[in-house]
Coordinates of C-alpha atoms in Angstrom, one line a residue:
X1 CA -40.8 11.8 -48.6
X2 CA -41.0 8.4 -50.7
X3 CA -37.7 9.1 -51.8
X4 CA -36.0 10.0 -48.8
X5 CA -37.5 6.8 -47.2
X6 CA -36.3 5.0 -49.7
X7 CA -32.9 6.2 -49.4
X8 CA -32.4 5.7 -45.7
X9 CA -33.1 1.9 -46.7
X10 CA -30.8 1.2 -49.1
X11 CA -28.2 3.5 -46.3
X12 CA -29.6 0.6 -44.0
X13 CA -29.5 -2.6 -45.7
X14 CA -25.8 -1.4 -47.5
X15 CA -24.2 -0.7 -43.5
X16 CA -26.3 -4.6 -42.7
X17 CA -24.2 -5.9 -45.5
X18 CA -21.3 -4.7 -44.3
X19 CA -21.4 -5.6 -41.1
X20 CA -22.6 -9.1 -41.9
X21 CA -19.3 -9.3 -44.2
X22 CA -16.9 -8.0 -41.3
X23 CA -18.7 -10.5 -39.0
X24 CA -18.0 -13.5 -41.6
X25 CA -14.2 -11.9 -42.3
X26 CA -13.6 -11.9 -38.2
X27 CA -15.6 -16.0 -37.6
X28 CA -14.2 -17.3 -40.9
X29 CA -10.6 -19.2 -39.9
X30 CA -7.2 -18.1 -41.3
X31 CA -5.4 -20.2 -44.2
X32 CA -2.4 -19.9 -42.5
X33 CA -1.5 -22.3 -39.5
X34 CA 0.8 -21.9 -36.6
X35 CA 3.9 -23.8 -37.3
X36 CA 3.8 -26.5 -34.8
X37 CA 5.7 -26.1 -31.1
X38 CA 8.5 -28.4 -31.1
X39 CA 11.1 -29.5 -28.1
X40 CA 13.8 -27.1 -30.3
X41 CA 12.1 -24.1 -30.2
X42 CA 13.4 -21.6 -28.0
X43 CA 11.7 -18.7 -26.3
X44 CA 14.7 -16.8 -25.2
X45 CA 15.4 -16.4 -28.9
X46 CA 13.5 -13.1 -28.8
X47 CA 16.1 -10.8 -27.4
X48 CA 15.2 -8.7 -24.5
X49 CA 16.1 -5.5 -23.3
X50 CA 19.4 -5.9 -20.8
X51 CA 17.7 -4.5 -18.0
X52 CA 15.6 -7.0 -18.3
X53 CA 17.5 -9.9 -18.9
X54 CA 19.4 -9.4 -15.3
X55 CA 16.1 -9.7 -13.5
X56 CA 15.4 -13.9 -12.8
X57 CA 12.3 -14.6 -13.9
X58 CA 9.8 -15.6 -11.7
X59 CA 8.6 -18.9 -12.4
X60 CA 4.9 -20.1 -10.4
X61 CA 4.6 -23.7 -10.6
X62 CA 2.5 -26.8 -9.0
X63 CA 3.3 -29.9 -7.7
X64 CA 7.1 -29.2 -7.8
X65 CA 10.0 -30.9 -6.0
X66 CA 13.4 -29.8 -4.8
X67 CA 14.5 -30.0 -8.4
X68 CA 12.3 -27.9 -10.2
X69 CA 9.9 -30.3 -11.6
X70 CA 6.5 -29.7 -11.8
X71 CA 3.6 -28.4 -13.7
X72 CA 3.9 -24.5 -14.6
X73 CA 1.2 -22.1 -14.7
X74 CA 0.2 -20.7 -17.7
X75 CA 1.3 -17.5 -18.6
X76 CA -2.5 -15.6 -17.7
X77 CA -2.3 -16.9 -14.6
X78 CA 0.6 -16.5 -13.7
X79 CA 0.2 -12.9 -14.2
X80 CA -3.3 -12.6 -12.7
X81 CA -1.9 -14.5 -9.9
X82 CA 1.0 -11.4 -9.8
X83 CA -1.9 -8.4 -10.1
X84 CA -3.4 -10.1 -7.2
X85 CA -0.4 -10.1 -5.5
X86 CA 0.1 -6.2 -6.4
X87 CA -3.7 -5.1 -5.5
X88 CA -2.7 -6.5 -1.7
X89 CA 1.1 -5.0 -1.8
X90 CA 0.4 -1.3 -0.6
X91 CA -2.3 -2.9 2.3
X92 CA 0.9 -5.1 3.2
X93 CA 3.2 -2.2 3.2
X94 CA 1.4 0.1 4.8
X95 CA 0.8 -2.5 7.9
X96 CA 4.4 -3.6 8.2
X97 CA 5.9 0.0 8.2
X98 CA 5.6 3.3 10.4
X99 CA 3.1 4.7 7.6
X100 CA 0.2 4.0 10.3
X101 CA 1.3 6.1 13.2
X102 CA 2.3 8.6 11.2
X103 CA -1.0 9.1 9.2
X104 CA -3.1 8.6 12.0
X105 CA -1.4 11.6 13.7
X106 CA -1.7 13.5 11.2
X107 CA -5.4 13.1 10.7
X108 CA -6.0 13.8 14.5
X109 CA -4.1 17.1 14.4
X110 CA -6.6 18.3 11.0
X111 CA -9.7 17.1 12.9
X112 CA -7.9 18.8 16.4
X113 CA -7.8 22.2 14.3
X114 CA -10.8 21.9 12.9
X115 CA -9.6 22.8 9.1
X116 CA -12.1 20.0 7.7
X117 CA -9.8 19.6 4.4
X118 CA -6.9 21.6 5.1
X119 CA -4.3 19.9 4.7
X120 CA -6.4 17.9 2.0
X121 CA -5.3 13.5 2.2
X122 CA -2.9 13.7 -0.8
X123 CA -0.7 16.0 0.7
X124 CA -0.8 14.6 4.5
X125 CA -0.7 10.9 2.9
X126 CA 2.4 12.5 0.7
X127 CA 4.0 13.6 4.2
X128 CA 3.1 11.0 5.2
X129 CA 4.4 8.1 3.2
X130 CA 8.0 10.1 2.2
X131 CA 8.3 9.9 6.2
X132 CA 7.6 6.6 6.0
X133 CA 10.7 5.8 3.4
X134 CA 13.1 8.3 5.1
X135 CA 12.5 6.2 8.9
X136 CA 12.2 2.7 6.9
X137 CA 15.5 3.6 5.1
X138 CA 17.9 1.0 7.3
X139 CA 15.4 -1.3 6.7
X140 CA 15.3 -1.3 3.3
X141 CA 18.6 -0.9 2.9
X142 CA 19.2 -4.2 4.7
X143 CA 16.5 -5.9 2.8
X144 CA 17.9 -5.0 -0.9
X145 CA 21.9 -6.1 0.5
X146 CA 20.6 -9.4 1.7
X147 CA 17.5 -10.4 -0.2
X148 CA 17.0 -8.2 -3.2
X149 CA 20.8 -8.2 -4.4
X150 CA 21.5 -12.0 -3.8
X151 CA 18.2 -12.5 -5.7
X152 CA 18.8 -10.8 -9.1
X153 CA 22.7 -12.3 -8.7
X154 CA 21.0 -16.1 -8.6
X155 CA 22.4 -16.4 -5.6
X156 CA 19.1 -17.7 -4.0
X157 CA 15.3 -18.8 -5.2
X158 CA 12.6 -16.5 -4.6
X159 CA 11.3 -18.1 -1.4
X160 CA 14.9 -17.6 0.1
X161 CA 14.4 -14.3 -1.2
X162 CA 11.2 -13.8 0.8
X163 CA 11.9 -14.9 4.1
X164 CA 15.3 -13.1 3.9
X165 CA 13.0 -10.2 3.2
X166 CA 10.9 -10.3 6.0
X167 CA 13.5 -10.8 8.6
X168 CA 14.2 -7.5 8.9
X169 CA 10.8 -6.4 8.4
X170 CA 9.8 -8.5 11.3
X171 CA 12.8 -6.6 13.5
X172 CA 11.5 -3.4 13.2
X173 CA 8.4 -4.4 13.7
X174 CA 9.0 -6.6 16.9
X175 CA 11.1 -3.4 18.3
X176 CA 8.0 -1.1 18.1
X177 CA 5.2 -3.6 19.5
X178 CA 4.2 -3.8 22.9
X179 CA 5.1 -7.2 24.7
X180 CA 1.4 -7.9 25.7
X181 CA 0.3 -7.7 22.1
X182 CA 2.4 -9.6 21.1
X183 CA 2.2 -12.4 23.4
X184 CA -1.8 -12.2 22.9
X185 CA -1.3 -13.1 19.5
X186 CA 1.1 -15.6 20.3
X187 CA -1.3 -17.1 22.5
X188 CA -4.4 -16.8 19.9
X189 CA -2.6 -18.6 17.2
X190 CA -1.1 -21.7 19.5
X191 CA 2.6 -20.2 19.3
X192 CA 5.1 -21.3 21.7
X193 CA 7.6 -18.9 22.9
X194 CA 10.1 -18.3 20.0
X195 CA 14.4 -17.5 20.7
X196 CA 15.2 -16.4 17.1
X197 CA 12.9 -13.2 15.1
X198 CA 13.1 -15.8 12.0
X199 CA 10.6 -18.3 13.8
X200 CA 7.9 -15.7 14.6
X201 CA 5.3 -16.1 11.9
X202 CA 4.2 -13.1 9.9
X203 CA 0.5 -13.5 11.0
X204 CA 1.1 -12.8 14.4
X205 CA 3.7 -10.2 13.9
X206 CA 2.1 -8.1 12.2
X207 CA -1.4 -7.5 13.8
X208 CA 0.4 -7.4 17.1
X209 CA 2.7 -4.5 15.7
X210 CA -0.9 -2.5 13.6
X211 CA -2.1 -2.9 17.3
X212 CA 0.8 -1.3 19.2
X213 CA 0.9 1.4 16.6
X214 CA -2.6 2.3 16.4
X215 CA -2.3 2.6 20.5
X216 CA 0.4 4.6 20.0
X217 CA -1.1 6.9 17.4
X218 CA -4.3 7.9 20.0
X219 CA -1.9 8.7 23.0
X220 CA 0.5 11.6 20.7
X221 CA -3.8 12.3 18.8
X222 CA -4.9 13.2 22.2
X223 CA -2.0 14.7 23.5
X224 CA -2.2 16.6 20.2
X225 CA -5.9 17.3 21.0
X226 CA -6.0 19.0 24.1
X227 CA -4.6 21.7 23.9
X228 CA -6.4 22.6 20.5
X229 CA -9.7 21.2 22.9
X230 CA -8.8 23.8 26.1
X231 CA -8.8 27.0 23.4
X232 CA -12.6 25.6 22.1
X233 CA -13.6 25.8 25.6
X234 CA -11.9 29.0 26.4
X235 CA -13.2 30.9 23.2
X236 CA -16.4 29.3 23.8
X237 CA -16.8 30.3 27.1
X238 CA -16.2 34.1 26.4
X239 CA -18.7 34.2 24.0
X240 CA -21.9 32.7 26.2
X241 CA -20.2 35.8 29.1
X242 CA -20.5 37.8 26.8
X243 CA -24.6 37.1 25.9
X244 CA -23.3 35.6 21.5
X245 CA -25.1 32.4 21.4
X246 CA -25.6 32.2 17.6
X247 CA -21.8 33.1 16.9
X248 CA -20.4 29.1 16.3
X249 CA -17.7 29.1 18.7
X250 CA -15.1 27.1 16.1
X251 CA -15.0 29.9 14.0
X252 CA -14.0 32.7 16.7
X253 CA -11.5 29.9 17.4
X254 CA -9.8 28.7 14.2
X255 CA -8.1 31.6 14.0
X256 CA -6.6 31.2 17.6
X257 CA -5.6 27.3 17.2
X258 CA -3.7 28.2 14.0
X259 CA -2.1 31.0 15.7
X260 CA -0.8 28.8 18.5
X261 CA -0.2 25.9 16.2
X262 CA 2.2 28.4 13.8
X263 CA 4.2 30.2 17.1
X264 CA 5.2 27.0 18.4
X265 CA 6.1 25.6 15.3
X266 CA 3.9 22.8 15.4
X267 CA 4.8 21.2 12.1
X268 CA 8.6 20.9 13.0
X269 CA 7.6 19.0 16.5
X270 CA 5.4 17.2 15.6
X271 CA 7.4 15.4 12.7
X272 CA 10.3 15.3 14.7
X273 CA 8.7 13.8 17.5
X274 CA 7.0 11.3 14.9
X275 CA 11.0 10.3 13.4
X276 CA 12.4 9.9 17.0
X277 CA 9.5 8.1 18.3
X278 CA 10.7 4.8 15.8
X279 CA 14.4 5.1 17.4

């Protein structure tokens, strides 16, 4: 025993040692210096990939003029100022586009069936967001010709870029709102009436058009509803006639709704009456 303790000490104090000498190795400073930065030395002198090199870079400065002067960021903030940016760009996206009808419809017709997790979310958000790019298409496409295309040519600065970019996100979405949602959040936010779609700020655009939608969304859920609502009542009717009280009455019915939902080909009208609601 006196010997195996005093071999796990000596295991000890050599893995102490070494760790102390890996800690001085990693605190200790180099012997070698940084050459000094000078005005001469370029950046660009590392050569990039040529898919990257036609991409402008996007440059996030402070205190700038008309002429490009100004204080940059530094390069970590610049890029936790683009994460940032990123974390917020699918919330953005999905309230400026039809992705919030469409999933809200969807969600109404699982809980109208009564399937609990059948479909399961990734494949109705799936649906849901491939809808989404095939109705957005003519937006999109507008967006890259004028904003996206003129941008990687150089041919204007990222905020020209932007609020290119929005004017046709701002179309489509002032074509789906309601007139008295948007006017109640013209009037919230102190707008005066506007004649061109390029004045009309984003802020009031867009929860006037998430408004409108959601509206939309409950009239086709509950039209969607009743009729899965009317077989519940039918099914659960029979079964108190006929004296079966412990017998849930959504699983007699399940069956039935499916059915009914499969004859009529429910899927094919429902998405196509989702795709022509937007025109």
């Amino acid at each position: 025993m006196d010997m195996q303790s005093g071999m796990r000490l000596k295991s000890f104090a050599c893995v102490k040692i070494i760790v102390l000498l890996m800690g001085i190795y990693v605190i200790a400073p180099s012997d070698t210096k940084a050459a000094p930065a000078t005005g001469t030395t370029m950046i660009s002198s590392m050569q990039s990939p040529l898919f990257v090199q036609s991409i402008p870079q996007i440059d996030i400065s402070v205190g700038g003029n008309s002429e490009g002067e100004g204080e940059d960021f530094s390069l970590a903030i610049q890029a936790l100022i683009l994460i940032t940016i990123l974390s917020f760009g699918s919330a953005f996206i999905t309230m400026m586009t039809s992705f919030t009808r469409i999933i809200v419809v969807f969600f109404f017709l699982r809980m109208g069936l009564g399937t609990q997790q059948s479909p399961p979310n990734q494949v109705l958000i799936g649906l849901a967001l491939f809808l989404t790019i095939f109705i957005m298409k003519p937006t999109f496409d507008t967006i890259n010709e004028e904003a996206i295309q003129p941008y990687v040519n150089d041919e204007m600065t990222q905020v020209e870029a932007l609020s290119t970019a929005a004017v046709p996100l701002k179309e489509f979405m002032v074509k789906q709102t309601r007139d008295q949602d948007l006017l109640y959040f013209m009037d919230m936010a102190d707008v005066s009436t506007v004649n061109d779609i390029e004045a009309l700020p984003l802020y009031v655009a867009v929860p006037a058009y998430v408004l409108s939608e959601l509206r939309i969304a409950f009239q086709i859920g509950f039209m969607i509803y009743l009729p899965f609502m009317v077989i519940d009542l039918v099914v659960a009717s029979i079964l108190l006639s006929m004296g079966i009280m412990f017998l849930p009455p959504i699983m007699v019915s399940l069956p039935f709704k499916i059915l009914v939902f499969v004859l009529t080909d429910g899927w094919y009208l429902l998405v196509q009456s989702l795709v022509e609601s937007f025109n």
